[in-house]
Coordinates of C-alpha atoms in Angstrom, one line a residue:
Q1 CA 207.6 -60.0 10.8
V2 CA 211.0 -58.3 10.5
H3 CA 211.8 -54.9 12.0
L4 CA 214.9 -52.7 11.9
V5 CA 215.2 -50.1 14.6
E6 CA 217.8 -47.4 14.5
S7 CA 219.1 -45.2 17.2
G8 CA 222.0 -42.8 17.9
G9 CA 221.1 -39.8 15.8
G10 CA 221.1 -36.3 17.0
L11 CA 222.5 -32.8 16.8
V12 CA 226.3 -32.3 16.7
Q13 CA 228.7 -29.6 15.8
A14 CA 231.0 -29.9 12.9
G15 CA 234.0 -32.0 13.8
G16 CA 232.0 -34.1 16.3
S17 CA 231.1 -37.7 16.3
L18 CA 228.0 -39.9 16.5
R19 CA 227.5 -43.6 16.6
L20 CA 224.4 -45.1 15.0
S21 CA 223.1 -48.5 15.7
C22 CA 220.5 -50.7 14.0
A23 CA 219.1 -53.9 15.4
A24 CA 217.1 -56.4 13.4
S25 CA 214.5 -58.6 15.0
G26 CA 211.7 -61.0 14.0
S27 CA 211.6 -64.1 11.8
I28 CA 215.2 -64.1 10.6
F29 CA 217.1 -67.1 9.3
S30 CA 220.1 -65.1 8.2
I31 CA 221.2 -61.7 7.2
N32 CA 223.4 -61.0 4.3
A33 CA 224.6 -57.5 3.7
M34 CA 223.7 -54.6 6.0
G35 CA 224.2 -51.0 5.2
W36 CA 223.4 -47.4 5.9
Y37 CA 221.8 -44.9 3.5
R38 CA 221.0 -41.3 3.9
Q39 CA 218.7 -38.8 2.4
A40 CA 218.9 -35.0 2.7
P41 CA 216.0 -32.7 1.8
G42 CA 215.7 -32.3 -1.9
K43 CA 218.2 -35.0 -2.7
Q44 CA 218.1 -38.7 -3.6
R45 CA 218.8 -41.4 -1.1
E46 CA 222.4 -42.5 -1.3
L47 CA 224.4 -45.4 0.0
V48 CA 226.8 -44.4 2.8
A49 CA 228.4 -47.8 3.6
F50 CA 227.6 -51.5 3.6
I51 CA 229.1 -54.5 5.2
T52 CA 228.8 -58.2 4.2
R53 CA 228.3 -60.9 6.7
G54 CA 231.9 -61.8 6.4
G55 CA 233.0 -58.2 7.2
R56 CA 233.9 -56.8 3.8
T57 CA 233.0 -53.1 3.7
N58 CA 232.5 -50.5 1.1
Y59 CA 232.0 -46.7 1.6
A60 CA 230.8 -43.7 -0.3
E61 CA 233.8 -41.6 -1.4
S62 CA 232.4 -38.6 0.7
V63 CA 232.7 -40.6 4.0
K64 CA 235.9 -42.6 3.4
D65 CA 238.3 -42.3 6.3
R66 CA 235.7 -40.6 8.5
F67 CA 233.0 -43.3 8.9
T68 CA 233.4 -46.9 10.0
I69 CA 230.7 -49.6 9.6
S70 CA 230.7 -52.7 11.7
R71 CA 228.3 -55.5 12.7
D72 CA 227.7 -58.0 15.4
N73 CA 226.2 -61.1 13.8
A74 CA 225.2 -62.6 17.0
K75 CA 223.0 -59.6 17.8
N76 CA 221.8 -58.9 14.3
T77 CA 223.1 -55.4 14.7
V78 CA 225.0 -53.0 12.4
Y79 CA 226.8 -49.8 13.6
L80 CA 228.0 -46.7 11.9
Q81 CA 230.7 -44.7 13.7
M82 CA 230.8 -41.2 12.3
N83 CA 233.8 -39.0 13.0
S84 CA 234.8 -35.6 11.8
L85 CA 231.2 -34.8 10.9
K86 CA 230.5 -32.1 8.4
P87 CA 227.4 -30.0 7.7
E88 CA 226.9 -31.8 4.5
D89 CA 226.5 -35.0 6.4
T90 CA 223.1 -33.7 7.7
A91 CA 220.4 -36.1 6.6
V92 CA 218.1 -38.8 7.7
Y93 CA 220.1 -42.0 8.0
Y94 CA 218.4 -45.3 7.2
C95 CA 219.4 -48.8 8.1
N96 CA 219.0 -51.5 5.4
A97 CA 219.4 -55.2 5.7
D98 CA 219.2 -58.0 3.2
I99 CA 217.4 -60.7 5.2
I100 CA 216.6 -64.3 4.4
G101 CA 213.5 -65.6 6.0
Y102 CA 212.5 -69.2 6.7
D103 CA 211.1 -69.4 3.1
V104 CA 214.7 -68.9 2.0
S105 CA 213.8 -65.8 0.0
S106 CA 215.8 -62.6 0.3
R107 CA 214.2 -59.2 1.0
D108 CA 215.4 -55.7 1.8
Y109 CA 214.2 -54.2 5.0
W110 CA 214.4 -50.6 6.1
G111 CA 214.5 -48.9 9.5
Q112 CA 212.4 -45.9 10.2
G113 CA 215.3 -43.5 9.9
T114 CA 217.2 -41.4 12.4
Q115 CA 218.0 -37.7 12.0
V116 CA 221.6 -36.5 12.0
T117 CA 222.1 -32.8 12.0
V118 CA 225.5 -31.2 11.9
S119 CA 225.9 -27.6 12.6
S120 CA 228.8 -25.4 11.4

């Protein structure tokens, strides 16, 4: 019933920028926190950033001062502005949302992932 769709990934040179977006749709009563995770080959998935409905944010140490997460609650959309990209940022980036359905239960939903590749 609920789907998250990411967009904005691609290939960029070190020092460049990308802006990811993720839109949630379906049977949604409310969305609590939304976030971005990433997973590089051979590594565990890690949290990149999250944002609460009220706008409070948290970032992984490795992306602080380079990435900015934001959201548009009216559009059920979360964004990740990525600046000063480094080769170590290369990964598949996944959108995550804690969504409350009309049964008032909270569930995590994931997008399909979008590839970000940063060349040196």
